[in-house]
Every structure is written in C-alpha cells, then in structure tokens.
GROMACS .gro file of C-alpha atoms in nm:
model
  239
    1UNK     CA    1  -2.648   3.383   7.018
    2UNK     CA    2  -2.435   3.202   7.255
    3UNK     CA    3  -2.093   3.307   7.413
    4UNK     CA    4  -1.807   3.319   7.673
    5UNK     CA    5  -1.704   3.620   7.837
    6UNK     CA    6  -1.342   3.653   7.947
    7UNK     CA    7  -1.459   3.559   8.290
    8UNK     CA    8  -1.567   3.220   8.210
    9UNK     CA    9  -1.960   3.251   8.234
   10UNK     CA   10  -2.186   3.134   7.956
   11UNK     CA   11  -2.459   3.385   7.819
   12UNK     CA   12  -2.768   3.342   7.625
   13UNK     CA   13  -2.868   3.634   7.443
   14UNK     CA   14  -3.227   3.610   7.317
   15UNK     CA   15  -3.234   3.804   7.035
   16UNK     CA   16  -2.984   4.074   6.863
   17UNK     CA   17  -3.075   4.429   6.739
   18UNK     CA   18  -2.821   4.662   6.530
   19UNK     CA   19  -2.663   4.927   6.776
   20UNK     CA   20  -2.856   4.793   7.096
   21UNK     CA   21  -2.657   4.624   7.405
   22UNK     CA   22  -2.839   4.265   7.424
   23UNK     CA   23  -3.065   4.122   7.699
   24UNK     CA   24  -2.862   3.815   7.816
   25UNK     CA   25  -2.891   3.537   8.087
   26UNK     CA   26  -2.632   3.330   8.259
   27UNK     CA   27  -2.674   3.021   8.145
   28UNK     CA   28  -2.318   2.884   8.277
   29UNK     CA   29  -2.128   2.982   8.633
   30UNK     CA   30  -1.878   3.204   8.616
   31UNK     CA   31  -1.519   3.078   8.598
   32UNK     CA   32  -1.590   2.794   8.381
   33UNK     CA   33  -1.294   2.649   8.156
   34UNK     CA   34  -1.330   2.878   7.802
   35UNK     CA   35  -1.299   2.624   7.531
   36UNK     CA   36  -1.144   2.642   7.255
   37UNK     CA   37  -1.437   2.632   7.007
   38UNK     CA   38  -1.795   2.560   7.081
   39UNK     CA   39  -2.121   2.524   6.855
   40UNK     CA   40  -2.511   2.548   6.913
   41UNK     CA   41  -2.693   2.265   6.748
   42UNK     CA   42  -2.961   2.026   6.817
   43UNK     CA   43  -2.696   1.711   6.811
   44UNK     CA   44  -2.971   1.454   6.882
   45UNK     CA   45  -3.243   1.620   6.720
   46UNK     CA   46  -3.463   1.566   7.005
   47UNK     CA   47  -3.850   1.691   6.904
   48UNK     CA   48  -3.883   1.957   7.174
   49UNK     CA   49  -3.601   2.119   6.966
   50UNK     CA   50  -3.358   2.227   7.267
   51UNK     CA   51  -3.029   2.342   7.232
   52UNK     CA   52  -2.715   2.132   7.259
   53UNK     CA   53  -2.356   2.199   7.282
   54UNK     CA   54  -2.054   2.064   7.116
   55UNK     CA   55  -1.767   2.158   7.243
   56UNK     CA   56  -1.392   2.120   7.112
   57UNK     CA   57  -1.161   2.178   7.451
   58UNK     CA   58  -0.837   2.337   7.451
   59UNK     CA   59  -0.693   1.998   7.640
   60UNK     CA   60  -0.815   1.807   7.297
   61UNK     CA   61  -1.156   1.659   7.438
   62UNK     CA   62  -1.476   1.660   7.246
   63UNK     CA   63  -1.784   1.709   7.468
   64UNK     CA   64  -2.135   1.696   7.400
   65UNK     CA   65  -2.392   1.900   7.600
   66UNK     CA   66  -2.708   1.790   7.601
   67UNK     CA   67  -2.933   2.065   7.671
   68UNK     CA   68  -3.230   2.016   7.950
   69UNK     CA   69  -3.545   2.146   7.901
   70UNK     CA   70  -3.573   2.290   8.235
   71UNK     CA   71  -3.196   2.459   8.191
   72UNK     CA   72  -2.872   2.302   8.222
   73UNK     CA   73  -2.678   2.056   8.057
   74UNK     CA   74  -2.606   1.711   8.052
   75UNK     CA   75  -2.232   1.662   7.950
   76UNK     CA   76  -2.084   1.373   7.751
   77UNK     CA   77  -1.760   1.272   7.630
   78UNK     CA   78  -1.747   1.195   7.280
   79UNK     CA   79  -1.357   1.222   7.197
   80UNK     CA   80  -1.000   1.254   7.265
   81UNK     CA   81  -0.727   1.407   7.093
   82UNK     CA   82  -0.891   1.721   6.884
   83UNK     CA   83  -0.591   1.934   7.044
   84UNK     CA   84  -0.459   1.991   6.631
   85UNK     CA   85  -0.789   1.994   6.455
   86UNK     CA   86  -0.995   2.290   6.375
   87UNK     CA   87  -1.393   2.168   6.360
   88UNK     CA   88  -1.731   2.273   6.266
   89UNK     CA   89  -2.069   2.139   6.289
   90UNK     CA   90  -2.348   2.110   6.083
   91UNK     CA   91  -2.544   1.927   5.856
   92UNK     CA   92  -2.337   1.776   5.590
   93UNK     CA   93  -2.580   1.528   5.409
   94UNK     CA   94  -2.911   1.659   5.321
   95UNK     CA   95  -3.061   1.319   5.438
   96UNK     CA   96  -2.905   1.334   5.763
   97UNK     CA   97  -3.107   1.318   6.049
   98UNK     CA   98  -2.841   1.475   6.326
   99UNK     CA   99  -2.580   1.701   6.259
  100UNK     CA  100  -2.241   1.608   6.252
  101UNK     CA  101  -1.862   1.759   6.255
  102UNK     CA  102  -1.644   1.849   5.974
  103UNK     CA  103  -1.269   1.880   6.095
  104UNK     CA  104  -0.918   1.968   5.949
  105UNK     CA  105  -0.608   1.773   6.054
  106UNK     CA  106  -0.379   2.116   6.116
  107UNK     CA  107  -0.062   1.850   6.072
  108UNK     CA  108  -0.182   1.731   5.730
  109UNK     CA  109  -0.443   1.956   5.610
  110UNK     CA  110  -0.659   1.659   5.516
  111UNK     CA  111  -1.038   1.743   5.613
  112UNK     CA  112  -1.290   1.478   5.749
  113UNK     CA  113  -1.650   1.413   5.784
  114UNK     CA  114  -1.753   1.284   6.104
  115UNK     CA  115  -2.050   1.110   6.086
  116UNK     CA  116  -2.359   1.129   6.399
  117UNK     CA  117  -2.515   0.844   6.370
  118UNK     CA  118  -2.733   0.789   6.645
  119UNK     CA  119  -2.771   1.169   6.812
  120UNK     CA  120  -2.503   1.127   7.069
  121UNK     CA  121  -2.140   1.032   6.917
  122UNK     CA  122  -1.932   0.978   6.661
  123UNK     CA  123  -1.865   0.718   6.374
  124UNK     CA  124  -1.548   0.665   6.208
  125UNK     CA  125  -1.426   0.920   5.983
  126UNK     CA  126  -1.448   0.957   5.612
  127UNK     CA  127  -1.184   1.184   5.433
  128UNK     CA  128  -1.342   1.468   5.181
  129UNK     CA  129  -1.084   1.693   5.140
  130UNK     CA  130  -0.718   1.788   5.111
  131UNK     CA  131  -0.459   2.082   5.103
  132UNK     CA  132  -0.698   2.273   5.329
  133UNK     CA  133  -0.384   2.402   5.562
  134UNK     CA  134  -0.420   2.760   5.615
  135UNK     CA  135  -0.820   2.782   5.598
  136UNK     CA  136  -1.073   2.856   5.865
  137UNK     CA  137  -1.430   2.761   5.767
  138UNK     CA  138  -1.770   2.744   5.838
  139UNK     CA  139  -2.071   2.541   5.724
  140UNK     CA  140  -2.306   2.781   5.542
  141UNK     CA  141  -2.614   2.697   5.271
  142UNK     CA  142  -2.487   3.026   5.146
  143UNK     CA  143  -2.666   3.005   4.785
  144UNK     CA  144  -2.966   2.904   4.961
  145UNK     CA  145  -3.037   2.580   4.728
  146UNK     CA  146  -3.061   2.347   5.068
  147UNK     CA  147  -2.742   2.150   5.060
  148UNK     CA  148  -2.482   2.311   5.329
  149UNK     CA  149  -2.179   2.428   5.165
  150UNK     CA  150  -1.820   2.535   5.322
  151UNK     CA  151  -1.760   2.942   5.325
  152UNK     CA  152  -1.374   2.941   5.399
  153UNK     CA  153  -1.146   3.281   5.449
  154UNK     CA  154  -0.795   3.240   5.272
  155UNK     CA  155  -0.458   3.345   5.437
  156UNK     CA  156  -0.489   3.660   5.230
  157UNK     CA  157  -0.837   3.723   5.371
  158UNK     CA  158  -1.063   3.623   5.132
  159UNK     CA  159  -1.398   3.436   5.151
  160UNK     CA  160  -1.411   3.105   4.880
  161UNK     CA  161  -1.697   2.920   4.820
  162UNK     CA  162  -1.663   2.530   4.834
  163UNK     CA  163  -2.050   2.416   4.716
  164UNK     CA  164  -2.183   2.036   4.803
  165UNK     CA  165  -2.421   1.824   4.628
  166UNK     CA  166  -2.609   1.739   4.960
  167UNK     CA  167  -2.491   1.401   4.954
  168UNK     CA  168  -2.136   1.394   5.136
  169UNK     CA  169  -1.905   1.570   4.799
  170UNK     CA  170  -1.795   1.876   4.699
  171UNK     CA  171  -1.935   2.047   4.366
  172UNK     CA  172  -1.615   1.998   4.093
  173UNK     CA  173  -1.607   2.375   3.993
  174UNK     CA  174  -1.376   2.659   4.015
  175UNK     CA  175  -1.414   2.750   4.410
  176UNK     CA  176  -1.599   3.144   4.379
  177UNK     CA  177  -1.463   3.429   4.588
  178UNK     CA  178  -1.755   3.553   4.786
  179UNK     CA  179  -1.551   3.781   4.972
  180UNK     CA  180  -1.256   4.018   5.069
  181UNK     CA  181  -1.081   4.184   5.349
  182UNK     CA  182  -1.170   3.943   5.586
  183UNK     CA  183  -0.817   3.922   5.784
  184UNK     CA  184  -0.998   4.232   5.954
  185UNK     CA  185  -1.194   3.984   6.148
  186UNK     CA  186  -1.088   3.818   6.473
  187UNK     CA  187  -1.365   3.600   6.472
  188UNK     CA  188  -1.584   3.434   6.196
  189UNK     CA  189  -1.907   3.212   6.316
  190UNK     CA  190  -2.183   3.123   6.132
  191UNK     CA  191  -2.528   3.199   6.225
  192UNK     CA  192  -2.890   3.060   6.150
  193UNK     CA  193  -3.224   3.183   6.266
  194UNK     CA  194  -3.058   3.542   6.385
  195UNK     CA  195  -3.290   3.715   6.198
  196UNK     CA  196  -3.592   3.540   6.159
  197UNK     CA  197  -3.666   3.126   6.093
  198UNK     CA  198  -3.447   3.010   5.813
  199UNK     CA  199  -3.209   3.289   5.768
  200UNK     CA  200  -2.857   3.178   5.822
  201UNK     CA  201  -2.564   3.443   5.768
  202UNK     CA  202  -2.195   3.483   5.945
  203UNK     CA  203  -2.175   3.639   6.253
  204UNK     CA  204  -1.806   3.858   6.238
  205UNK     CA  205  -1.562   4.050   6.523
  206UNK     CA  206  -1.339   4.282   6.363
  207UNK     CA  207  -1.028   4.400   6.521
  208UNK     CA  208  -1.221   4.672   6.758
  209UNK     CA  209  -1.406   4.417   6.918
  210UNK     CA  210  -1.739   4.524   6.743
  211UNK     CA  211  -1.994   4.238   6.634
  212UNK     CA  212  -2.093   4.256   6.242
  213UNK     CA  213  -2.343   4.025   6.049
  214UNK     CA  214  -2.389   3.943   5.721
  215UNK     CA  215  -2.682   3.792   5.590
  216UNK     CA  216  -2.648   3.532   5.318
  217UNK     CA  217  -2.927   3.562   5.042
  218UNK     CA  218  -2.922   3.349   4.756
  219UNK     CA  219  -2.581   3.328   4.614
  220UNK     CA  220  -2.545   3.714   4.746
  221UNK     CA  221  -2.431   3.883   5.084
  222UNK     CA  222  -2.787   4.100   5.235
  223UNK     CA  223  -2.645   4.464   5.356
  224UNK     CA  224  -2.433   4.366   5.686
  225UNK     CA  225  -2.597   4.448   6.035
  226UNK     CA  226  -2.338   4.648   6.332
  227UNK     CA  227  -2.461   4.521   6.620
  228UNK     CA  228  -2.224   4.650   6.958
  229UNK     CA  229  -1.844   4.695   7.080
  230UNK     CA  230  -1.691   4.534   7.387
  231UNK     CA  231  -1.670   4.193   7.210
  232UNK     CA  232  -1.334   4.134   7.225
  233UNK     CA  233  -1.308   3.921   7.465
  234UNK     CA  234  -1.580   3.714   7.423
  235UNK     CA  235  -1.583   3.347   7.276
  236UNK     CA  236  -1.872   3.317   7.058
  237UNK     CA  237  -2.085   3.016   6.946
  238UNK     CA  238  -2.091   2.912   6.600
  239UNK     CA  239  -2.489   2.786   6.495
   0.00000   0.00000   0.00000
C-alpha cells in the first residue's frame, strides 16, 4: 500500500497485517504537493514489473511517474484540465497490454475510457457511459471471471455492480447491489495483491480514521480485515 500523510511525504508500506501498525519507508520528501487522487500501477508494463504512479493533481494536471528501479521516479506530464473529473485506473480491455484511465465528467456525468496505447500517455477518449453523476467508483474483477468490472457506492451508500465483457462494454443486466452502508466510509480504494498474488479486494476508511479491507471472492465479499486507526489524514493509493 501506498499513501500521503498530512505532511506531504509519500510512504511505502510493505505489507499489511490486521491490528498491527505497518513497517513503512519514505519513498517521497516531506512537504510534497498532496494530490488529489493517485494510483499504483505498472502504466508501461515494463518486465522488471516496478511500480508507477498516476497521478490526478488538484490544479487539473495528469502526471505519470515512472518508477526507477533503484528508487525514485521519473515524472511526466500526460494532461491538462482533470480539475472536474473523478478517475480510476486499471485494466479495462482484457487484451490490453497497459492499463489505462476510466474518468467521469462531474459537469455532465458522461464516463470515458482513456485508452494507453503505448505505456506512457493517452489516446483520445471513447465515451462508455452516462448518468453516472453522483457515483464514486473503482475498477474491481469483483466476480473473479477475469474481465475488470466497475464497483460503484450510490449517494445513499450502497455498493452496485456494473460487470464488463472484457472487451471495452458494460454487461446489459440489472446493475446488483453488492453492498450497503457504505456512506460510513471516507475513503474507498481498491486493492490487488494485499493479501497474497491475485487477490484484489477494496481497501476502506471509515469515519474514525480506521483502515478496513474487504476481500472480493467470486461474486462474494471474504470476511473484512481491521487493520489500524490514525488514518484519517492520510491520502491513500488506489491499485
């Protein structure tokens, strides 16, 4: 797990153990800029397999960090303008070789695919979706079938399922509540490999700053993990 602490320095945290404070390292100096969002991904899906950032700023810019193998980052802008757009990142076609960005226009509530065609920007958008004002989301293979599907929390807190084929379109089904009482949570991330290769799950802050995870296991949440308090001020990394 990634994050931001209120101070403005990055941490890595190696691993994560229910009820144990974390062994971090500094991976960023203190007093850095907190963005807005940020994700940990592999955006040019280099073989060594190190970690990249993408990072949505709160002055609209889109940069991507290009992790070093030695530590460090390489930073590139790949866009302008994301002030109104909420964004995640993932893999949205199951033949893709990078990962990419799904974003809502917060003006229109029209959501986009945008496409990473080369491992280090952007291609022009394609629009999937519509009327999705009013939902945060997260890219999640949450029924475990290999295609990534969207896991989105509702203004009235709960968790709907929006399933893909694996080829760039939603499933054309009634959208499944997978969830409830969600508003309780401040933040909402979603995780992979927390728990072992393969597992992916969402990683979830509820209002006393306490870190919660909940497995996803074949079209069924695993028992949820409690990890520690003293989150709440921390800025954490969706994967």
């Amino acid at each position: 797990m990634v994050a931001y602490d209120g101070a403005g320095t990055l941490w890595s945290y190696s691993w994560m153990s229910p009820g144990v404070t974390p062994q971090r390292r500094a991976i960023g100096p203190a007093g850095s800029t907190v963005p807005k969002v940020f994700f940990v991904t592999n955006w040019n899906s280099d073989d060594a397999g190190v970690p990249d950032l993408i990072v949505q700023n709160k002055n609209g810019t889109l940069t991507y960090r290009e992790g070093i193998s030695t530590g460090g980052f390489h930073d590139y802008a790949i866009g302008t303008g994301w002030q109104n757009y909420e964004i995640t990142v993932g893999q949205w076609k199951k033949t893709d070789k990078y990962p990419s960005i799904i974003a809502r226009n917060n003006a229109t509530g029209d959501l986009f695919h945008y496409g990473n065609p080369s491992g280090k920007g952007l291609s022009p958008r394609v629009r999937i979706g519509r009327g999705w004002n009013g939902l945060s989301f997260n890219l999640l293979d949450w029924d475990r079938d290999g295609n990534n599907d969207v896991v989105a929390k509702n203004s009235s807190g709960q968790l709907k399922l929006y399933r893909t084929n694996g080829a760039g379109s939603f499933i054309s089904e009634p959208r499944a509540t997978i969830g409830t009482g969600w508003n309780a949570m401040s933040s909402i991330r979603a995780m992979s490999g927390l728990t072992g290769n393969g597992t992916v799950g969402l990683m979830a802050r509820d209002s006393a700053g306490v870190l919660h995870y909940y497995p996803a296991n074949r079209s069924a949440w695993a028992p949820r993990q409690t990890f520690t308090k003293g989150w709440a001020l921390y800025t954490i990394a969706g994967n």
